[in-house]
PDB file of C-alpha atoms in Angstrom:
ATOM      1  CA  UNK A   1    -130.183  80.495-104.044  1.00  0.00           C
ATOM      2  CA  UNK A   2    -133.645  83.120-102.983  1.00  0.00           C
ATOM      3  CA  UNK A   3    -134.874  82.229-106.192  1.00  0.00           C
ATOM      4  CA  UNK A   4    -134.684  78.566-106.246  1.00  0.00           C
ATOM      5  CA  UNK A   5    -136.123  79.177-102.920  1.00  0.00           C
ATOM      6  CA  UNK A   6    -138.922  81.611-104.599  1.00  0.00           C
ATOM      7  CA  UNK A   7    -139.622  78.895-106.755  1.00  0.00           C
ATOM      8  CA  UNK A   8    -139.608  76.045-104.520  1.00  0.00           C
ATOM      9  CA  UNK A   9    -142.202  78.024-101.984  1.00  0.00           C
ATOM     10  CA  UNK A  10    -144.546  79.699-104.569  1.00  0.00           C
ATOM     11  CA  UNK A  11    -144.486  76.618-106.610  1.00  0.00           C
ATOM     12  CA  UNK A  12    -147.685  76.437-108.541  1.00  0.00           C
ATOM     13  CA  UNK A  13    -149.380  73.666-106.501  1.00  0.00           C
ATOM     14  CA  UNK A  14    -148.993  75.299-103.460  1.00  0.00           C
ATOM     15  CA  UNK A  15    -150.737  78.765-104.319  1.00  0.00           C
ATOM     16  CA  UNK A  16    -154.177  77.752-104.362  1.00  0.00           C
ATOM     17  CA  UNK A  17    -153.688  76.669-100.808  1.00  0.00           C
ATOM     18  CA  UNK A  18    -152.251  79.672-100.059  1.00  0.00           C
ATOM     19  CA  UNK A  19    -155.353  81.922-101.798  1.00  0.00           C
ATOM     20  CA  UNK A  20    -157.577  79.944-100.092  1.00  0.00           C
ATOM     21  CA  UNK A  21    -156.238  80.734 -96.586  1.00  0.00           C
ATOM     22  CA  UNK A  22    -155.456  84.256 -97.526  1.00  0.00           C
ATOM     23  CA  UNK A  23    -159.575  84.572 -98.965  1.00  0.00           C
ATOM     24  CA  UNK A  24    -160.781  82.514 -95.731  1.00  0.00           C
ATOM     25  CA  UNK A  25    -158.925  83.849 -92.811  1.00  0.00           C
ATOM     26  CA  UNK A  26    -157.221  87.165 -94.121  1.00  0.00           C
ATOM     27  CA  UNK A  27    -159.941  88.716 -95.810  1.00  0.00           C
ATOM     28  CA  UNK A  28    -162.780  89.798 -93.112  1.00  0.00           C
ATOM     29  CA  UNK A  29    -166.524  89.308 -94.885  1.00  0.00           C
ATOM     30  CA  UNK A  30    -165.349  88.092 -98.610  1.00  0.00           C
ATOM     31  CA  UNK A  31    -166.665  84.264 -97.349  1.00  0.00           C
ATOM     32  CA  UNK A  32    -169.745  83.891 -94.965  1.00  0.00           C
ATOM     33  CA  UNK A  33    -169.985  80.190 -95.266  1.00  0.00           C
ATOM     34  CA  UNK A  34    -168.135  78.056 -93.847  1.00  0.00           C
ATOM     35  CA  UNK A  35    -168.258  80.400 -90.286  1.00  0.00           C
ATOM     36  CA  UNK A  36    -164.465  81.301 -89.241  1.00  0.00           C
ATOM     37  CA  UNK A  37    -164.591  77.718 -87.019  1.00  0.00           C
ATOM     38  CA  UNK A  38    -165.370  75.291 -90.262  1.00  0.00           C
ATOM     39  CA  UNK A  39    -162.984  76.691 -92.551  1.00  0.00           C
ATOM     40  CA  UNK A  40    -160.277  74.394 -91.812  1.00  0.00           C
ATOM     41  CA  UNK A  41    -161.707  71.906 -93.748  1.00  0.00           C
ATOM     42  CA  UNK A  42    -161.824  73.897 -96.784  1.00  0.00           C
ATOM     43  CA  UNK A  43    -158.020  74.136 -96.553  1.00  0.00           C
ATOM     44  CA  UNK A  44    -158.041  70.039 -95.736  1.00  0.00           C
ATOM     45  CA  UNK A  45    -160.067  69.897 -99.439  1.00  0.00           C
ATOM     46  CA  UNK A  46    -157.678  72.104-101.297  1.00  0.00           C
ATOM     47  CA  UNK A  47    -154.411  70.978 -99.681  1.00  0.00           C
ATOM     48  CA  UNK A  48    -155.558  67.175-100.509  1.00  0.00           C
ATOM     49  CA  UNK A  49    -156.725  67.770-104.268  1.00  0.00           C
ATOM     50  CA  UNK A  50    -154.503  70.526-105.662  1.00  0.00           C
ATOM     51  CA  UNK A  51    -151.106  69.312-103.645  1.00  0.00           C
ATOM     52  CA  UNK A  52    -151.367  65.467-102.407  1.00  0.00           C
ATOM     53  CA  UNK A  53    -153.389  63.898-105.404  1.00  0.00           C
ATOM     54  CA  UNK A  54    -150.922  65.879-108.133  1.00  0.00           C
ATOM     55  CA  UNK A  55    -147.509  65.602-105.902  1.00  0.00           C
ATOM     56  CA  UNK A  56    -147.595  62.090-105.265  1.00  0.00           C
ATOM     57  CA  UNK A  57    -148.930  61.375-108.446  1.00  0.00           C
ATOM     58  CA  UNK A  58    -145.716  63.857-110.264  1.00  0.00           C
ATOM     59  CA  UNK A  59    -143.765  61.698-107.375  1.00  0.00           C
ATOM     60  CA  UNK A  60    -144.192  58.537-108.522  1.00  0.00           C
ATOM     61  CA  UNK A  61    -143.404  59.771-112.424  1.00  0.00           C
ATOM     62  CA  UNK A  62    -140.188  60.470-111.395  1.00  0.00           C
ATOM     63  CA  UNK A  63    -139.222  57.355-109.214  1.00  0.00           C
ATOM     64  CA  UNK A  64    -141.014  55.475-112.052  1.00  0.00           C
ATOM     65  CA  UNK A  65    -138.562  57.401-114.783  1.00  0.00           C
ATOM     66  CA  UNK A  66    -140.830  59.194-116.393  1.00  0.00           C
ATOM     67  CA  UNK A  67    -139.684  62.383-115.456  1.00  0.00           C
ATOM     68  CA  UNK A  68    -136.267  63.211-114.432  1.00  0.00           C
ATOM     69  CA  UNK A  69    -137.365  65.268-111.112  1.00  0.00           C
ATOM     70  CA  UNK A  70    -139.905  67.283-109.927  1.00  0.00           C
ATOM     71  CA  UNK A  71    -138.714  70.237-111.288  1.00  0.00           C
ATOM     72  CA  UNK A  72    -140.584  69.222-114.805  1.00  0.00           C
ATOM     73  CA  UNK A  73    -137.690  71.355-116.854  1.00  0.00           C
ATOM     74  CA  UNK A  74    -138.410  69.484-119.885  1.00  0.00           C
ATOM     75  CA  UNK A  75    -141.919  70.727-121.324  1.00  0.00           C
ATOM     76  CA  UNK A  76    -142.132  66.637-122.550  1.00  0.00           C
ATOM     77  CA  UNK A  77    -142.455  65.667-119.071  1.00  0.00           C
ATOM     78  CA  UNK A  78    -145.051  68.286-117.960  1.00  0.00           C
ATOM     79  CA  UNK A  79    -148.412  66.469-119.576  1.00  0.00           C
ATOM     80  CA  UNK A  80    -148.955  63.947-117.558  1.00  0.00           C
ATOM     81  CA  UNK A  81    -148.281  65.624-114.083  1.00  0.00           C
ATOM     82  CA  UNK A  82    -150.303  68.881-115.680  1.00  0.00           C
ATOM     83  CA  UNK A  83    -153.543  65.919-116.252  1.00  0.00           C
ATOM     84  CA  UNK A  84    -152.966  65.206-112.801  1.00  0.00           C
ATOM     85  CA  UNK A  85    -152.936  68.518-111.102  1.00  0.00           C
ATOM     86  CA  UNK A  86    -156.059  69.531-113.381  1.00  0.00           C
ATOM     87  CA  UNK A  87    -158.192  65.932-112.058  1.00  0.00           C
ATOM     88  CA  UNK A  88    -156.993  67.197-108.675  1.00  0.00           C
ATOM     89  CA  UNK A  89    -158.283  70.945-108.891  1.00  0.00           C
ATOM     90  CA  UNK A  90    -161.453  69.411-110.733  1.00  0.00           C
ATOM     91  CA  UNK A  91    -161.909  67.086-107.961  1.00  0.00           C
ATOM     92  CA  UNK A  92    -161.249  70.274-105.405  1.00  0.00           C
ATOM     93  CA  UNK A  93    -164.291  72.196-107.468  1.00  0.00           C
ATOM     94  CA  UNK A  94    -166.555  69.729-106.875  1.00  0.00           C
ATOM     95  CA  UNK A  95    -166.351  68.958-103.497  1.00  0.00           C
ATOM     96  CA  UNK A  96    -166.532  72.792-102.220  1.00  0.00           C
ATOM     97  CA  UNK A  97    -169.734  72.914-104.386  1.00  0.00           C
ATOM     98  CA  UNK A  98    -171.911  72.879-101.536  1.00  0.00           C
ATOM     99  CA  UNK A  99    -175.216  75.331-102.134  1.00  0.00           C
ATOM    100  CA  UNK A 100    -176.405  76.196 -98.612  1.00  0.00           C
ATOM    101  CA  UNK A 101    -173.030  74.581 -96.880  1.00  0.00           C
ATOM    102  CA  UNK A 102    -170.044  76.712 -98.729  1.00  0.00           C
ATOM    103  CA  UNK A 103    -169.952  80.004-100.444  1.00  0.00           C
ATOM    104  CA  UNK A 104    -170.417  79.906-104.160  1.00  0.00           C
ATOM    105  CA  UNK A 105    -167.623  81.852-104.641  1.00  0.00           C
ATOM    106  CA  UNK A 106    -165.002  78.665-102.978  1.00  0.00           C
ATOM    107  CA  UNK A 107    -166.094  76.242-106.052  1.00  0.00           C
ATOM    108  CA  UNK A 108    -165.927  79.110-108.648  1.00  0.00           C
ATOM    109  CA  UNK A 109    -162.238  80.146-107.068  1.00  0.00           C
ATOM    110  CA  UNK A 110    -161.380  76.180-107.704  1.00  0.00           C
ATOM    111  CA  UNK A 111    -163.635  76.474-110.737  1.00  0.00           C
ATOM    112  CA  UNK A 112    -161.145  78.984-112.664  1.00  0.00           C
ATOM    113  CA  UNK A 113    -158.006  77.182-111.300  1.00  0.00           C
ATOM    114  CA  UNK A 114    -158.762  74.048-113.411  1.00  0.00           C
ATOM    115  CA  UNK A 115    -159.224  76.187-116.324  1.00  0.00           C
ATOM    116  CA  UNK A 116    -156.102  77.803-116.196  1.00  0.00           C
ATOM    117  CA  UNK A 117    -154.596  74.531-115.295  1.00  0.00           C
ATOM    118  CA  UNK A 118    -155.777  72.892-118.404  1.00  0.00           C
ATOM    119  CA  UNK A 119    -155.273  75.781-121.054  1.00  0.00           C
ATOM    120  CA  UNK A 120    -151.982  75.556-119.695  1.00  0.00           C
ATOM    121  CA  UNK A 121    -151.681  71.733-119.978  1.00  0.00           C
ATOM    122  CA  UNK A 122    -152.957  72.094-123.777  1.00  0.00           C
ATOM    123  CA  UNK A 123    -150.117  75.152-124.341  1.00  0.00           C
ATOM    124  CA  UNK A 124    -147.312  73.059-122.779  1.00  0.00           C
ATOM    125  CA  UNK A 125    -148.312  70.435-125.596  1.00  0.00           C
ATOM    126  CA  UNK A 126    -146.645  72.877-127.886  1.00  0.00           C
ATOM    127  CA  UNK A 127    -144.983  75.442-125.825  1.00  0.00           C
ATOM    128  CA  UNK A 128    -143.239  75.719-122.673  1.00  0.00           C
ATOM    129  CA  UNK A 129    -145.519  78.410-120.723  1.00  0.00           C
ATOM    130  CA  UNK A 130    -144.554  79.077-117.110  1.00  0.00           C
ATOM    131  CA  UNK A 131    -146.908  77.402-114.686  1.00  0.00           C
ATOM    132  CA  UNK A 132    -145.263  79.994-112.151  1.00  0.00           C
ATOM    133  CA  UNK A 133    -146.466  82.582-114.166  1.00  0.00           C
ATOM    134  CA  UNK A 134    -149.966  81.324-114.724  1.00  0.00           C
ATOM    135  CA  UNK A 135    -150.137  80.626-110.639  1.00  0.00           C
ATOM    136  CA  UNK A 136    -149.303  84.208-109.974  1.00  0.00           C
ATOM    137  CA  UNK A 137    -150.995  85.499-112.617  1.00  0.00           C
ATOM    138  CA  UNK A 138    -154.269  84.059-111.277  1.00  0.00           C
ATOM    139  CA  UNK A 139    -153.499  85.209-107.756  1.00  0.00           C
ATOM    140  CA  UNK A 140    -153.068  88.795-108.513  1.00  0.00           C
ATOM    141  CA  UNK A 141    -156.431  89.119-111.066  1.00  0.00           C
ATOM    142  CA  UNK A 142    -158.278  87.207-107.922  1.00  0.00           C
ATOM    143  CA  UNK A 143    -157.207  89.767-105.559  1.00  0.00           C
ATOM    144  CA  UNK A 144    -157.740  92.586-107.844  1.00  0.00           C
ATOM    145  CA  UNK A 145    -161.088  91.603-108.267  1.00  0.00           C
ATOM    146  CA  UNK A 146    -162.226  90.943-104.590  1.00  0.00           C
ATOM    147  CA  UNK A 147    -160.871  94.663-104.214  1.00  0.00           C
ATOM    148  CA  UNK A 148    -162.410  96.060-106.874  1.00  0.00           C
ATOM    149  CA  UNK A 149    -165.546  94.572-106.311  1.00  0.00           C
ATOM    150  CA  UNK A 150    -164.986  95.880-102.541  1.00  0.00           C
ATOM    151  CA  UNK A 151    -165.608  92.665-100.997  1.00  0.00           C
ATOM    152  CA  UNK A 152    -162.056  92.919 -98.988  1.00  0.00           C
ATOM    153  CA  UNK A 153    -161.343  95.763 -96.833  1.00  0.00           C
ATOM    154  CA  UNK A 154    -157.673  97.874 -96.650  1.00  0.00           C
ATOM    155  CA  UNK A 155    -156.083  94.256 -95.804  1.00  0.00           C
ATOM    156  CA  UNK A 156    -157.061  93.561 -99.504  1.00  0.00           C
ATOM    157  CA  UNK A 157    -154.880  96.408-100.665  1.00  0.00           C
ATOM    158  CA  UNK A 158    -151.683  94.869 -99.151  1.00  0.00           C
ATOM    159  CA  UNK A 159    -152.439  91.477 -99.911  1.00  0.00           C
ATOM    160  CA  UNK A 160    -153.014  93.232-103.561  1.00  0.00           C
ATOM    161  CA  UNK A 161    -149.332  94.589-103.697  1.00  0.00           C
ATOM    162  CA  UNK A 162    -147.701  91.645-102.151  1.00  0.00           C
ATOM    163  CA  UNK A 163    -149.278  89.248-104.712  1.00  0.00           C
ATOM    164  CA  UNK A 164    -148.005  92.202-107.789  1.00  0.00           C
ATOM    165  CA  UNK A 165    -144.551  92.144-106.513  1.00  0.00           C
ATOM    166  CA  UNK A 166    -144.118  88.231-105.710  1.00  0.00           C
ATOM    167  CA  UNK A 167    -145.516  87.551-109.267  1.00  0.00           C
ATOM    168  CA  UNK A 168    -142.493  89.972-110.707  1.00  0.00           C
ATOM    169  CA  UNK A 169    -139.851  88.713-108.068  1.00  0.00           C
ATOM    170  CA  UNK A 170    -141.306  84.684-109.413  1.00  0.00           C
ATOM    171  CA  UNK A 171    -141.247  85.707-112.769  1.00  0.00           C
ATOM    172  CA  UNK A 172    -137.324  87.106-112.366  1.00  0.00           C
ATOM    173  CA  UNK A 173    -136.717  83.993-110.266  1.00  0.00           C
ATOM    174  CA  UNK A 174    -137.493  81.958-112.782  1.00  0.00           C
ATOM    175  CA  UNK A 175    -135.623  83.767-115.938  1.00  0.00           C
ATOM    176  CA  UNK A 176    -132.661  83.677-113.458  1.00  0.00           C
ATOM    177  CA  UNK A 177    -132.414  79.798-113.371  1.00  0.00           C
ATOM    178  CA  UNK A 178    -132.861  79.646-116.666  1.00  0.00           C
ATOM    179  CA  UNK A 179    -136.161  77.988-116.474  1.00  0.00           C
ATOM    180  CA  UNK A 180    -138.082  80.272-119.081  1.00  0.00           C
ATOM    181  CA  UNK A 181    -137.850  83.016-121.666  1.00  0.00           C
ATOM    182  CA  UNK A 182    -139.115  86.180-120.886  1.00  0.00           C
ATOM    183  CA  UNK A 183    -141.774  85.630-123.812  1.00  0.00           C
ATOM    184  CA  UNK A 184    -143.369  82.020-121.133  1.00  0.00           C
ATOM    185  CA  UNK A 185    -142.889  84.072-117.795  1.00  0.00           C
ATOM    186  CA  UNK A 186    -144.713  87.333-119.207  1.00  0.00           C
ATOM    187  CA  UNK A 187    -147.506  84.530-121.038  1.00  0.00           C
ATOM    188  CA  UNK A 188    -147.908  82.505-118.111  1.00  0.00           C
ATOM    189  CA  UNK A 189    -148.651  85.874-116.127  1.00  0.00           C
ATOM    190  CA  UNK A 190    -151.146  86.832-118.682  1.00  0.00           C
ATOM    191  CA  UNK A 191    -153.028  83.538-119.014  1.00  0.00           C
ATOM    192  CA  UNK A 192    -153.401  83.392-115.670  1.00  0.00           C
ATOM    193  CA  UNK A 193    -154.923  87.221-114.949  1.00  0.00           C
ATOM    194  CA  UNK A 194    -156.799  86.584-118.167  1.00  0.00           C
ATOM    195  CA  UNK A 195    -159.027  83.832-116.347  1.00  0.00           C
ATOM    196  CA  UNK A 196    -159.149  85.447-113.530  1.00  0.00           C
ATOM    197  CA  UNK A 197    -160.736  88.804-114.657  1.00  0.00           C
ATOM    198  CA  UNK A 198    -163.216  86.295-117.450  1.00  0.00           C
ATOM    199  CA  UNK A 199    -164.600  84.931-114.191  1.00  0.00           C
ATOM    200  CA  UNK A 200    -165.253  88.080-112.901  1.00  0.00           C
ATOM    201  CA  UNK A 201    -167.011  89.204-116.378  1.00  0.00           C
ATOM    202  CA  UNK A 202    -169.395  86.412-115.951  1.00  0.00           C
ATOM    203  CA  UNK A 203    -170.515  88.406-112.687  1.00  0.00           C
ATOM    204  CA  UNK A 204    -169.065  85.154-110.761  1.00  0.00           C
ATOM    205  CA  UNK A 205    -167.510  86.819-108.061  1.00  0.00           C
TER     206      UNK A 205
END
């Protein structure tokens, strides 16, 4: 039961919403621009591109027959939603690239999310990688950075250690039902902390 419910709330198209908020309204001085008052429509962007577009879209595959449910278990069934969700988090860069309006570092953020959606849309081709993993992955290696970078304050720390053990309790979750191996949890993890820290070696954050 916790970790279908694990996987159900940390499901991979709702942790970029949940970065966002954490980097926008948890994080004192890592974003100047919106001010504190705007930000809400930052979260309206993300929510609408990285959850609506790609959930109704994986929605419709399944009433359509396409896809048995929107659990994906088969890797066969994962391409098209995977296209989707990477259109969406495309779509989500672009918009929050706003020089003068937004913080640089919002469309980078989305930047690196549709590149670790679509590496893992061209492993799934092959290989059943966890998305989980990749999600959680990326959301440690962005926090990590942002501290050591210093741009978040002692909050950062916790947020830092929350995000380290929710990636191992996902990644258990998700051996647990059965969902991976232990060779796709610890590869999703890795792919997505890998393109977190290349953003950060191209001085982006």
């Amino acid at each position: 039961m916790l970790a279908t419910v694990l996987s159900a709330v940390f499901h991979p198209l709702l942790v970029p919403l949940y970065l966002f908020y954490v980097v926008c309204y948890q994080l004192p001085g890592v974003v100047l621009r919106p001010v504190l008052s705007g930000r809400w429509l930052v979260l309206v962007i993300v929510a609408a591109c990285t959850l609506g577009l790609p959930g109704l879209g994986t929605a419709l595959l399944v009433r359509l027959g396409y896809a048995d449910s929107v659990e994906l278990r088969q890797r066969q069934q994962r391409t098209l939603p995977l296209l989707l969700a990477a259109v969406g988090f495309a779509t989500a860069s672009i918009l929050l690239y706003r020089p003068g309006q937004l913080d640089a570092l919002l469309a980078w953020l989305m930047a690196g999310m549709t590149l670790a959606v679509l590496l893992t849309l061209l492993i799934t081709l092959r290989w059943k990688i966890s998305a989980h993993g990749v999600g959680m992955g990326g959301a440690f290696g962005l926090l990590l950075l942002l501290h050591l970078s210093g741009a978040a304050d002692l909050a950062g720390v916790w947020w830092l250690a929350g995000s380290a053990a929710l990636a191992g309790a996902i990644g258990s979750a998700r051996l647990a039902l059965d969902a991976h191996s232990p060779a796709q949890v610890w590869a999703g993890l890795a792919l997505g902390l890998g393109v977190a820290l290349a953003i950060g070696a191209v001085n982006v954050l």
